[in-house]
Amino acid sequence: MKIHEYQAKDLLRAAGVPVLAGQVARTPAEAAQAFTALGTPVCAVKAQIHAGGRGKGQVKGSQQRGVELAKSPEDAARIAEGLLDQTLVTIQTGPEGQVVRQVFVESGCNIERELYCAILVDRAAGSPVLIASTAGGMDIEEVAAKTPELILTEPFDPDRGLGSYQTRVLSAKLGLPTSSWRAAEQFFRSLTKAFVALDASLLEINPLVLTKDGGLVALDAKMTFDDNALFRHKDVLALRDEAEEEPAEIRAAAAGLSYVKLDGSIGCLVNGAGLAMSTMDLVKLHGGEPANFLDVGGGADVDQVTEAFRIILSDANVKAILVNIFGGIMRCTTIANALVEASKTVGFTVPLVVRLEGTEVEEGKKILAESDTSIITADGLTDAAKKVVAASQA
Amino acid sequence: MSIIINRDTRVICQGITGKVGEFHTRGCLDYGTRMVGGVTPGKGGEEVAGLPVFNTVAEARDATGANATMIFVPPPFAADAILEAVAAGIETVIAITEGIPVIDMARVLPVVEASSSRLVGPNCPGVITPGECKIGIMPGYIHTPGHVGVMSRSGTLTYEAVWQLTQLGHGQSTCVGLGGDPLVGSSFIDILQLFEEDPDTHSILMMGEIGGSAEEEAAAFVKEHVTKPVAAFIAGRTAPPGKRMGHAGAIISGGKGTAEAKLEALRDAGIEIAESPADMGAAMVRAIERRS
C-alpha cells in the first residue's frame, strides 16, 4: 500500500525524523493561506499523487510542473490552481497520468547539498538495508547502473536497528562535515526505526538535504507498506487513498482476488500466481496481449469466479477471456460448475475459452460440454492460447 | 534416495486443529506420509484425524519422535511457530502459511541460519518425494517416482510442470516449493546443492519468476557447481514494472528482477530454457538428451 508524501512526512515527524513544516491544500485559497501560515519567504507547492517523478512531471495541456516554488500567497494560489483537478503526467504515471486532488505547501530551506537515502528489505541479505548516495535528487536506478560505487549500503538487524558506528561510516563516505555527524546519526537511526515499527516495504528520501546550518532534512518522502503487515497497523490503513488506486483492483481485493489491470485485449482467469503470470506470457507468445493478471486462489467458489468475470468484463478492452485452471486441491468439477453458474448470471459478451487440467478433469470437461453455454474448451495450454487469440481477433 | 524428506520422515502439523491444517493433514495421511501428530496451543490432549494433538512442539517431538513439521499457523503467529519448531530442534520445517509480514521473516532467518534446521517456505506448496512422503498441499497423484528434481517459487506452476514430466514418462525424485515471498528459508542454490549431491536425482527442472535475483544467483551456481542437466522456465515476461503479481515477492522494482535478465543469466549458464509454460517438461527432456 502506498501513501502520499504529506502523510509519510506526518509519520516521519512523529518518529523523530526531521522534516519541514507544511500544510495540505485542496483549493487555491487554502494554498495561499498555507503560505501565509508557514511564514517563510519561499514555499514549495507539490502535487500529491501516488507516483514519483513529480518535479519533472507536467500537467496535461499546460506548462505546469508537478512541483514549483512560490514566493507569495498569490503565487502559491496560482500554482495550486494549475495543479488541482488537473492530470499530471510523470515517468511513473504512464501517458494517461494521474489526477491531482491535493497539493502540499511546504516551507523552504537553505540547501547545502542534496543526498539520497532509502530503506528496503534486501532479499539476498535477508535483512533490511539502508542505502545512501551522494547522488541526491537524481534517478537512483540510473546512478546504480552507471556508477555503482556511489551507492552505499548498510544492512541492519530489525530489532537493534542501525548501529551508531554505521551512521558514522555513512557520514564519512557521504562526505558530511563532522559537525553534522550527530544530526546524521539521529536522522538515520530514527528513519530505520520508523521503517521497522511501521512495517514499511520501501522508505525513500530523495533528496535528503544537508542544510546550510548543518542539519539533515527529508525534503521528499515516499513510503510503501508491506500489505501482509497491515493487520497490525490500523492507523496506517486509515491513510489509504482509494482515489489513487485502480477501481477494479480495489474491487478484486475485496473479493479475495489478486488482480492487476494491463493494457491488452485478452482477459485471464487463473488459479495460482505463478500460473497466472505464465498464462499472460503464453497469450503474448501466441500473438495476443493480456488484459490482466488475475489469480482466483486455491479455493475459489462460485461467488468469487462470478465476481472475477465481472471485473474482467468491466474492462472495455477485453475481446475474449481465457480461463486456465490446474485443479489440485480445487477440483475441476468445482470450477466447471462455477463457470456454468457464473456464465448464466454474468451474461458473456465476449468468447470464453476454458482449459482445465488436474483433479477430476474429465468430469469437469463433461459438465462444460453438457451445459448450454457457448464455452469453447481447449486441450492443453498451447491449444487454449491459440483459440483465445483467434477468438479475440474474430 | 531423495532430498529433504523420505518414507522414514516423521511429520507433525502445527495448526492441525484449523480447518486447512486438518484438511491437508488428512491429504498427507492418504498419500502415505508418516504423520505422527499435531500442535495447537491449548488443544493438547485432543485428537485430529486419529493423531494426537500437543500444546507445544517440544512435547510433540518428545512423544512422537517427529523430525519434520508442516506449518499452517495463521500469518500473525506463523513466524513464532517457525521459531518454536527450530527451538525444538525439528530438522525440516516446512511453512505453508501465506501472508507473513516480511520483517517477521527478517527476524526468523538469522535464527534458522544459526540452527541445524532447514526451513522451506513460507508461502509455498511444500515438499514431496513421490511414492514416499508428501508434506504440503500439492495434489499427490500428478507425481510419479523418478529422477527429475523439481524446484519452484510457485505452486500451480509446479503442478503444471510435474504433470508435463509425468505425461512424458519422467518421474520426480523430490519436488520442492520454495515459496513466493521475498524472504524464504531455502533458495534455489540450497536445493541445487542437495539435488547435485543426491545420486537418485539425474536432472533438475526449476521454475522461477520475476522479482529479486535468486534465479541469477542460481544460474551462477549451476555454471560453477552443477554437473547434471538443468532446464528452467521463468514466469512474468509480460508483467509490468512496479506491480506486485499475486506473490509478495513477484515484483519488478527499479528495473531489477525482470524475466529477461533472469533468462539471460540462465542461458549463459548453459541451462535449457522453456519458452512457453507448455514446454517445461519438454525442455527438461531436451536438456537430458543433449547430455546423452
XYZ file of C-alpha atoms in Angstrom:
686
model
C 0.000 0.000 0.000
C 1.199 3.478 -0.916
C 0.533 6.797 0.821
C 1.039 10.460 -0.098
C 4.176 12.443 0.645
C 2.432 14.625 3.242
C 1.148 11.527 5.063
C 4.590 9.939 5.043
C 6.044 13.147 6.482
C 3.477 13.175 9.281
C 4.538 9.637 10.185
C 8.230 10.529 9.984
C 7.818 13.685 12.065
C 6.123 11.602 14.771
C 9.062 9.168 14.621
C 11.595 11.946 15.191
C 12.837 12.298 11.618
C 13.446 15.965 10.706
C 11.000 17.213 8.061
C 9.969 20.747 7.091
C 6.720 22.357 8.180
C 3.930 22.066 5.639
C 0.182 22.041 5.070
C -2.151 20.218 2.716
C -4.377 22.342 0.467
C -7.357 21.257 -1.589
C -8.186 24.674 -3.079
C -6.047 27.612 -4.323
C -7.306 29.709 -1.390
C -6.128 27.060 1.064
C -2.743 27.052 -0.651
C -2.461 30.846 -0.188
C -3.458 30.534 3.474
C -0.900 27.776 3.958
C 1.818 30.002 2.506
C 0.954 32.812 4.900
C 0.706 30.460 7.873
C 4.110 28.901 7.189
C 5.678 32.350 7.141
C 8.815 31.532 5.118
C 9.856 33.696 2.136
C 9.667 30.730 -0.236
C 7.427 27.660 -0.226
C 7.280 24.613 -2.441
C 3.855 23.697 -3.818
C 3.854 19.978 -4.543
C 1.249 17.857 -6.306
C 0.219 14.883 -4.162
C -0.198 11.712 -6.205
C 0.943 8.135 -5.604
C 3.729 8.343 -8.167
C 7.246 9.696 -8.302
C 8.955 11.967 -10.810
C 6.613 14.873 -9.944
C 9.291 17.565 -10.160
C 9.911 16.818 -13.814
C 6.284 15.844 -14.466
C 3.947 18.139 -16.370
C 0.227 18.802 -16.314
C -1.614 17.693 -19.449
C -2.310 20.630 -21.754
C -0.207 23.188 -19.828
C 3.367 24.051 -18.847
C 2.648 23.491 -15.144
C 5.234 21.301 -13.391
C 4.278 18.938 -10.557
C 6.440 20.848 -8.049
C 7.053 24.598 -8.144
C 8.376 27.270 -5.799
C 6.052 30.078 -4.640
C 7.287 33.455 -3.379
C 3.933 34.885 -2.287
C 0.473 33.683 -1.247
C -0.818 34.687 -4.719
C 1.970 32.656 -6.283
C 1.014 29.616 -4.187
C -2.652 30.009 -5.206
C -1.698 30.271 -8.893
C 0.420 27.092 -8.765
C -2.288 25.231 -6.849
C -4.814 26.384 -9.451
C -2.576 24.945 -12.172
C -2.352 21.583 -10.416
C -5.638 20.866 -8.661
C -8.098 18.688 -10.586
C -5.587 18.564 -13.430
C -3.898 15.440 -14.787
C -0.216 15.195 -14.017
C 1.964 13.015 -16.227
C 5.285 11.781 -14.819
C 7.654 8.996 -15.849
C 5.925 6.802 -13.266
C 2.269 7.508 -14.093
C 2.386 6.426 -17.725
C 0.992 8.618 -20.527
C -2.531 8.649 -19.059
C -1.279 10.481 -15.954
C -2.979 10.873 -12.591
C -5.446 13.491 -11.346
C -4.104 15.816 -8.622
C -6.632 16.173 -5.795
C -4.456 17.922 -3.248
C -1.221 19.862 -3.029
C 1.305 20.057 -0.218
C 2.593 23.531 0.607
C 5.933 23.164 2.354
C 8.248 25.803 3.777
C 11.594 26.292 2.063
C 15.079 25.586 3.389
C 18.628 26.570 2.524
C 20.166 23.664 0.686
C 23.881 22.978 1.012
C 23.876 19.548 -0.632
C 21.357 17.002 -1.912
C 21.832 13.339 -0.977
C 19.839 10.157 -1.447
C 18.670 7.653 1.140
C 16.293 4.691 1.130
C 15.452 1.659 3.240
C 14.133 -1.619 1.904
C 14.333 -5.331 2.648
C 17.197 -6.870 0.715
C 16.320 -10.384 -0.393
C 19.885 -11.558 -0.866
C 20.985 -10.239 2.544
C 17.760 -11.459 4.163
C 17.522 -8.255 6.175
C 16.553 -4.606 5.875
C 19.253 -2.339 4.438
C 19.792 1.390 4.376
C 21.003 2.677 1.029
C 22.594 6.101 0.697
C 24.288 8.039 -2.052
C 25.852 11.414 -2.711
C 23.822 11.469 -5.939
C 20.748 13.121 -4.445
C 17.750 14.253 -6.442
C 18.678 12.005 -9.335
C 17.140 8.841 -10.720
C 18.728 6.337 -8.359
C 18.298 3.366 -10.712
C 20.393 5.197 -13.254
C 23.023 6.002 -10.626
C 23.140 2.334 -9.575
C 23.552 1.194 -13.168
C 26.178 3.748 -14.241
C 28.110 4.487 -11.057
C 27.511 1.638 -8.570
C 30.438 2.904 -6.465
C 28.279 5.881 -5.465
C 25.730 3.562 -3.774
C 26.397 2.801 -0.113
C 24.528 0.010 1.665
C 24.342 -0.800 5.367
C 22.286 -3.866 6.407
C 20.800 -3.761 9.899
C 19.013 -6.024 12.365
C 15.287 -5.181 12.625
C 15.389 -5.071 16.420
C 18.784 -3.484 17.056
C 18.340 -1.015 14.226
C 21.205 0.776 12.536
C 24.292 0.958 14.752
C 25.723 4.389 15.638
C 29.011 3.312 14.068
C 27.161 2.540 10.840
C 25.842 6.092 10.731
C 29.446 7.340 11.111
C 30.578 5.068 8.268
C 27.827 6.547 6.118
C 28.559 10.130 7.217
C 32.225 9.731 6.323
C 31.512 8.191 2.934
C 28.853 10.793 2.144
C 31.458 13.475 2.949
C 29.340 15.142 5.634
C 31.197 17.654 7.833
C 31.948 16.068 11.242
C 29.845 18.799 12.853
C 26.813 17.188 11.149
C 27.519 13.611 12.206
C 25.321 13.779 15.289
C 22.460 15.069 13.140
C 23.093 12.245 10.674
C 23.080 9.658 13.454
C 19.767 10.963 14.726
C 18.329 11.091 11.200
C 19.380 7.628 10.032
C 18.602 5.862 13.296
C 15.115 7.306 13.613
C 14.457 6.553 9.947
C 15.399 2.869 10.308
C 13.321 2.600 13.494
C 10.303 4.082 11.705
C 10.769 1.620 8.828
C 10.643 -1.383 11.156
C 7.972 -0.055 13.524
C 5.602 0.772 10.647
C 6.295 -2.396 8.602
C 7.249 -0.361 5.568
C 8.492 -2.168 2.478
C 10.100 0.941 0.985
C 11.028 4.259 2.545
C 12.767 6.593 0.120
C 14.104 10.067 0.866
C 15.145 11.727 -2.368
C 16.523 14.229 -1.868
C 17.834 14.067 1.649
C 19.134 17.577 2.253
C 22.137 18.858 4.153
C 21.098 22.398 5.069
C 23.369 25.467 5.203
C 23.265 25.304 9.002
C 24.443 21.652 9.034
C 21.143 19.884 9.670
C 19.641 16.974 7.736
C 16.096 17.179 6.410
C 13.858 14.804 4.432
C 12.826 17.042 1.533
C 10.774 14.322 -0.106
C 9.382 11.093 1.351
C 7.995 8.098 -0.443
C 6.604 5.285 1.643
C 5.176 1.890 0.696
C 3.869 -0.621 3.244
C 4.008 -4.394 3.458
C 0.422 -5.425 2.677
C 0.910 -8.575 4.750
C 1.547 -6.482 7.877
C -1.334 -4.023 7.586
C -3.375 -6.130 10.004
C -1.279 -4.683 12.839
C -1.320 -1.059 11.607
C -4.888 0.207 11.637
C -3.544 3.785 11.766
C -1.600 3.274 8.540
C -4.553 1.567 6.888
C -6.600 4.694 7.644
C -4.248 6.659 5.364
C -5.286 4.646 2.303
C -6.419 6.912 -0.560
C -8.542 4.718 -2.783
C -8.935 7.521 -5.323
C -5.308 6.864 -6.254
C -5.868 3.184 -6.942
C -7.326 1.272 -9.881
C -11.054 0.753 -9.040
C -11.078 -2.797 -10.413
C -8.083 -3.693 -8.238
C -9.867 -2.433 -5.103
C -12.937 -4.433 -6.059
C -10.851 -7.565 -6.646
C -9.081 -7.228 -3.300
C -12.461 -7.004 -1.542
C -13.445 -10.328 -3.143
C -10.185 -12.001 -2.129
C -8.870 -11.987 -5.695
C -5.468 -10.832 -6.839
C -5.926 -8.640 -9.932
C -3.691 -6.296 -11.888
C -5.037 -4.381 -14.862
C -2.982 -4.397 -18.067
C -3.480 -2.880 -21.496
C -4.244 -5.903 -23.721
C -7.471 -7.425 -25.013
C -7.421 -10.971 -23.591
C -8.817 -11.361 -20.092
C -7.202 -14.090 -17.983
C -8.686 -16.026 -15.044
C -6.202 -18.438 -13.485
C -5.562 -20.256 -10.198
C -2.159 -19.565 -8.669
C 0.089 -16.517 -9.104
C 2.877 -18.280 -10.995
C 0.466 -19.952 -13.384
C -1.410 -16.652 -13.813
C 1.797 -14.882 -14.850
C 2.710 -17.791 -17.141
C -0.717 -17.630 -18.750
C -0.157 -13.955 -19.597
C 3.207 -14.893 -21.106
C 1.559 -17.704 -23.073
C -1.050 -15.344 -24.539
C 1.709 -12.972 -25.615
C 3.773 -15.811 -27.089
C 0.865 -16.669 -29.376
C 0.349 -13.146 -30.606
C -2.179 -11.803 -28.105
C -1.911 -9.169 -25.363
C -3.118 -9.976 -21.833
C -5.719 -7.578 -20.397
C -4.987 -8.501 -16.813
C -3.348 -10.683 -14.196
C -5.953 -12.496 -12.124
C -5.335 -15.179 -9.528
C -8.533 -16.666 -8.066
C -6.523 -18.507 -5.424
C -6.711 -22.091 -4.304
C -10.290 -22.412 -3.173
C -12.357 -20.215 -5.454
C -16.136 -20.637 -5.198
C -18.993 -19.626 -7.493
C -19.224 -16.133 -5.964
C -15.519 -15.433 -6.447
C -15.469 -16.736 -10.001
C -18.572 -14.678 -10.820
C -17.011 -11.538 -9.379
C -13.758 -12.302 -11.231
C -15.659 -12.431 -14.537
C -17.479 -9.183 -13.763
C -14.171 -7.463 -13.024
C -12.574 -8.760 -16.228
C -15.630 -7.731 -18.273
C -15.662 -4.248 -16.725
C -12.563 -3.599 -18.848
C -13.893 -2.410 -22.218
C -10.707 -3.542 -23.992
C -11.427 -7.216 -23.322
C -12.300 -9.072 -26.539
C -12.003 -12.660 -25.246
C -11.378 -14.444 -21.946
C -9.072 -17.357 -21.188
C -9.739 -19.479 -18.108
C -6.731 -21.604 -17.188
C -7.141 -23.894 -14.183
C -4.836 -26.581 -12.890
C -7.033 -28.381 -10.429
C -5.080 -29.506 -7.427
C -6.907 -29.095 -4.192
C -9.567 -27.257 -6.176
C -11.383 -29.864 -8.258
C -12.055 -29.243 -11.955
C -15.702 -30.166 -11.331
C -15.989 -27.352 -8.786
C -14.582 -24.806 -11.204
C -16.662 -26.164 -14.107
C -19.849 -25.781 -12.093
C -18.778 -22.294 -11.054
C -18.097 -21.382 -14.700
C -21.500 -22.576 -15.854
C -23.213 -20.835 -12.949
C -21.265 -17.610 -13.481
C -21.898 -17.596 -17.219
C -25.632 -17.665 -16.531
C -25.571 -14.705 -14.166
C -22.853 -12.631 -15.807
C -24.034 -12.893 -19.412
C -20.916 -13.076 -21.524
C -20.483 -10.550 -24.284
C -17.140 -11.994 -25.474
C -15.918 -15.540 -26.279
C -14.788 -17.651 -23.340
C -12.057 -20.282 -23.763
C -11.553 -22.767 -20.935
C -8.619 -25.049 -20.303
C -8.920 -27.461 -17.397
C -6.337 -29.921 -16.140
C -5.815 -31.916 -12.972
C -8.185 -33.366 -10.390
C -11.495 -34.615 -11.897
C -10.689 -33.067 -15.266
C -12.807 -35.448 -17.376
C -15.898 -34.878 -15.246
C -15.226 -31.132 -15.379
C -14.996 -31.112 -19.148
C -18.222 -33.110 -19.314
C -20.037 -30.510 -17.215
C -18.912 -27.780 -19.626
C -19.801 -29.813 -22.721
C -23.266 -30.617 -21.422
C -24.028 -27.069 -20.338
C -25.973 -24.847 -22.696
C -23.256 -22.203 -22.617
C -21.088 -21.166 -25.552
C -17.872 -22.008 -23.712
C -15.008 -23.035 -26.019
C -12.994 -25.859 -24.450
C -9.296 -26.352 -25.111
C -6.884 -29.263 -24.786
C -3.633 -28.129 -23.296
C -2.021 -24.735 -22.836
C -0.962 -24.116 -26.429
C -4.362 -25.009 -27.855
C -6.016 -22.698 -25.327
C -3.733 -19.788 -26.224
C -4.295 -20.240 -29.957
C -8.063 -20.469 -29.543
C -8.358 -17.390 -27.329
C -6.124 -15.281 -29.580
C -8.169 -16.337 -32.618
C -11.412 -15.611 -30.760
C -10.198 -12.151 -29.750
C -9.453 -11.265 -33.358
C -12.655 -12.684 -34.843
C 17.099 -41.778 -2.414
C 15.688 -38.293 -2.495
C 16.299 -34.976 -0.765
C 14.912 -33.447 2.452
C 12.130 -35.993 3.082
C 11.596 -39.737 2.530
C 9.461 -42.653 3.741
C 11.043 -42.511 7.205
C 10.292 -38.828 7.811
C 8.049 -38.404 10.872
C 5.817 -35.396 10.455
C 3.741 -33.202 12.749
C 1.388 -30.412 11.685
C 1.475 -27.066 13.512
C -2.033 -25.651 13.274
C -3.602 -29.102 12.914
C -6.903 -28.119 14.569
C -7.577 -25.403 11.973
C -9.787 -26.262 9.012
C -6.956 -26.058 6.471
C -4.429 -27.789 8.713
C -6.763 -30.706 9.322
C -7.737 -30.982 5.644
C -4.142 -31.206 4.472
C -3.062 -33.458 7.343
C -5.662 -35.924 6.039
C -4.378 -35.430 2.494
C -0.824 -36.250 3.586
C -2.028 -39.285 5.549
C -3.901 -40.519 2.487
C -0.729 -40.165 0.442
C 1.124 -42.372 2.892
C 3.110 -39.745 4.770
C 4.058 -40.786 8.304
C 2.038 -38.115 10.075
C 2.596 -38.648 13.801
C 0.803 -35.767 15.485
C -0.076 -32.117 15.574
C 0.357 -28.976 17.650
C -2.146 -26.315 18.654
C -1.529 -24.364 21.875
C -4.352 -25.047 24.320
C -5.707 -28.054 22.407
C -3.271 -30.618 23.825
C -4.898 -33.990 24.501
C -7.384 -33.706 21.643
C -7.250 -35.874 18.569
C -7.440 -34.847 14.891
C -7.567 -37.338 12.021
C -6.650 -40.022 14.539
C -3.474 -38.169 15.539
C -2.587 -36.841 18.998
C -2.575 -33.055 19.440
C 0.055 -31.410 21.689
C 0.344 -27.972 23.252
C 3.946 -27.380 22.212
C 6.300 -28.607 19.513
C 8.787 -29.851 22.127
C 6.102 -32.078 23.676
C 5.101 -33.384 20.271
C 8.713 -34.125 19.408
C 9.332 -35.996 22.672
C 6.180 -38.060 22.358
C 6.352 -38.880 18.645
C 9.978 -38.603 17.573
C 8.927 -36.149 14.856
C 11.737 -34.743 12.718
C 9.656 -32.629 10.334
C 6.816 -30.145 10.688
C 4.239 -28.690 8.325
C 3.084 -25.227 9.394
C -0.442 -23.904 8.715
C -0.475 -21.371 11.566
C -2.184 -18.039 10.572
C 0.158 -15.207 9.418
C 0.267 -13.136 12.643
C 1.588 -16.147 14.603
C 3.417 -18.082 11.886
C 6.891 -16.591 12.435
C 6.655 -17.588 16.095
C 5.591 -21.103 15.059
C 8.706 -21.411 12.882
C 10.895 -20.242 15.778
C 9.228 -22.782 18.084
C 9.952 -25.626 15.646
C 13.577 -24.536 15.294
C 13.973 -24.238 19.064
C 12.619 -27.780 19.449
C 15.307 -28.988 17.078
C 12.956 -30.103 14.305
C 15.174 -30.934 11.324
C 12.838 -29.962 8.497
C 10.456 -27.033 8.892
C 8.027 -26.522 6.013
C 5.948 -23.350 6.255
C 2.870 -23.295 4.012
C 1.315 -20.125 5.503
C 0.829 -17.244 3.076
C 0.907 -13.621 4.229
C 3.653 -13.469 6.873
C 4.987 -9.891 7.279
C 8.418 -9.656 5.677
C 10.027 -8.060 8.738
C 8.948 -11.106 10.784
C 10.855 -13.297 8.348
C 13.866 -10.978 8.609
C 13.831 -11.773 12.338
C 13.383 -15.517 11.782
C 16.015 -16.180 9.111
C 19.150 -15.476 11.215
C 17.810 -17.860 13.892
C 17.236 -20.601 11.313
C 20.668 -19.904 9.848
C 22.338 -20.391 13.219
C 20.475 -23.655 13.859
C 20.676 -27.094 12.302
C 17.093 -26.850 10.996
C 16.214 -26.419 7.360
C 13.318 -24.068 6.565
C 11.358 -24.399 3.314
C 8.872 -21.604 2.552
C 6.853 -19.746 3.727
C 4.066 -19.218 1.182
C 4.907 -22.483 -0.561
C 3.060 -25.670 -1.581
C 5.501 -27.859 0.382
C 7.840 -30.728 -0.477
C 7.055 -34.150 -1.941
C 9.149 -37.235 -2.573
C 6.785 -39.148 -4.865
C 5.641 -42.522 -3.569
C 7.228 -41.895 -0.167
C 6.276 -38.707 1.610
C 4.180 -35.616 0.900
C 4.362 -32.595 3.196
C 2.142 -29.858 1.834
C -0.883 -29.022 -0.259
C 0.069 -30.376 -3.697
C -2.161 -32.983 -5.353
C -0.234 -36.208 -4.847
C -1.488 -38.184 -7.842
C 0.150 -35.978 -10.504
C 3.592 -37.088 -9.284
C 5.490 -40.267 -10.206
C 8.637 -41.627 -8.572
C 11.674 -40.990 -10.774
C 14.836 -38.957 -11.229
C 13.991 -35.342 -12.060
C 14.470 -32.913 -9.179
C 11.901 -30.088 -9.359
C 12.026 -26.724 -7.569
C 9.910 -23.615 -7.954
C 8.758 -20.326 -6.444
C 5.161 -21.036 -7.453
C 2.531 -23.670 -6.604
C 0.211 -24.355 -9.518
C 3.029 -23.706 -11.979
C 4.937 -26.551 -10.313
C 1.910 -28.823 -10.639
C 1.779 -27.931 -14.310
C 5.474 -28.805 -14.774
C 5.256 -32.025 -12.770
C 2.193 -33.091 -14.739
C 4.054 -32.485 -18.009
C 7.019 -34.556 -16.765
C 4.756 -37.389 -15.665
C 2.972 -37.365 -19.051
C 6.362 -37.576 -20.792
C 7.323 -40.572 -18.667
C 9.783 -38.729 -16.430
C 9.207 -39.274 -12.729
C 10.492 -36.975 -9.974
C 12.975 -37.612 -7.186
C 11.760 -34.744 -4.991
C 9.732 -31.594 -5.742
C 10.410 -28.532 -3.609
C 8.193 -25.439 -3.425
C 10.486 -22.609 -2.335
C 7.691 -20.100 -1.782
C 6.541 -16.831 -3.325
C 7.661 -14.422 -0.583
C 10.621 -12.008 -0.743
C 12.345 -13.751 2.183
C 12.239 -17.549 2.253
C 14.204 -20.183 4.145
C 15.606 -22.169 1.222
C 16.932 -20.710 -2.010
C 17.359 -22.276 -5.431
C 21.055 -22.639 -4.569
C 20.387 -24.570 -1.338
C 18.205 -27.033 -3.221
C 20.509 -27.224 -6.263
C 23.280 -28.312 -3.928
C 21.111 -31.078 -2.465
C 19.995 -32.277 -5.911
C 23.588 -32.261 -7.169
C 24.653 -34.443 -4.221
C 21.669 -36.813 -4.477
C 22.590 -39.880 -6.586
C 18.941 -40.534 -7.347
C 18.402 -37.114 -8.933
C 19.665 -37.214 -12.525
C 18.419 -33.859 -13.800
C 16.889 -30.648 -12.441
C 13.901 -28.544 -13.541
C 13.460 -25.100 -11.999
C 10.608 -22.608 -12.292
C 11.435 -19.028 -11.400
C 9.558 -15.779 -11.676
C 10.115 -12.042 -11.786
C 11.430 -10.218 -8.699
C 14.705 -10.403 -6.785
C 17.826 -12.076 -8.133
C 17.537 -15.671 -6.861
C 17.441 -17.048 -10.425
C 20.583 -15.133 -11.431
C 22.376 -16.458 -8.346
C 21.160 -19.975 -9.174
C 22.468 -19.630 -12.736
C 25.912 -18.658 -11.473
C 25.863 -21.622 -9.082
C 24.857 -24.045 -11.853
C 27.698 -22.790 -14.030
C 30.253 -23.468 -11.288
C 28.970 -26.451 -9.355
C 26.220 -28.430 -11.096
C 27.120 -31.335 -13.380
C 23.548 -32.556 -14.019
C 21.332 -31.295 -16.859
C 19.204 -28.304 -15.843
C 16.132 -26.791 -17.518
C 14.264 -23.650 -16.469
C 11.152 -21.597 -17.024
C 10.670 -18.001 -15.874
C 7.156 -16.648 -15.323
C 6.300 -12.995 -15.798
C 7.784 -11.837 -19.098
C 4.665 -9.755 -19.667
C 4.453 -8.377 -16.119
C 4.609 -4.572 -15.879
C 7.252 -2.983 -13.610
C 6.298 -1.811 -10.123
C 3.244 -4.060 -9.804
C 3.025 -6.967 -7.380
C 1.858 -10.024 -9.327
C -0.008 -12.007 -6.678
C 3.067 -13.280 -4.849
C 4.531 -10.784 -2.400
C 7.922 -11.405 -3.988
C 6.865 -11.124 -7.615
C 7.587 -7.518 -8.434
C 9.987 -5.790 -10.789
C 11.458 -2.867 -8.896
C 13.918 -0.311 -10.177
C 14.465 -2.230 -13.417
C 15.691 -5.216 -11.400
C 14.165 -8.678 -11.293
C 12.971 -8.737 -14.913
C 12.350 -12.024 -16.718
C 14.801 -11.004 -19.467
C 17.718 -10.566 -17.049
C 16.965 -13.938 -15.474
C 16.658 -15.742 -18.818
C 19.927 -14.239 -19.990
C 21.750 -15.443 -16.884
C 20.212 -18.921 -17.168
C 21.085 -19.237 -20.865
C 24.602 -18.057 -20.140
C 24.941 -20.911 -17.642
C 24.012 -23.421 -20.346
C 20.561 -24.080 -18.890
C 17.847 -25.266 -21.308
C 15.044 -22.682 -21.416
C 11.342 -23.423 -21.768
C 9.975 -20.520 -23.825
C 6.374 -21.447 -23.104
C 4.778 -22.836 -19.931
C 3.551 -25.645 -22.216
C 7.198 -26.541 -22.900
C 8.567 -27.082 -19.360
C 8.556 -30.884 -19.400
C 9.863 -30.989 -22.979
C 12.686 -28.572 -22.089
C 13.778 -30.973 -19.338
C 13.779 -33.842 -21.831
C 15.840 -31.747 -24.291
C 18.393 -30.952 -21.579
C 18.678 -34.653 -20.671
C 19.041 -35.723 -24.317
C 21.641 -33.056 -25.002
C 23.901 -34.718 -22.425
C 23.433 -38.311 -23.552
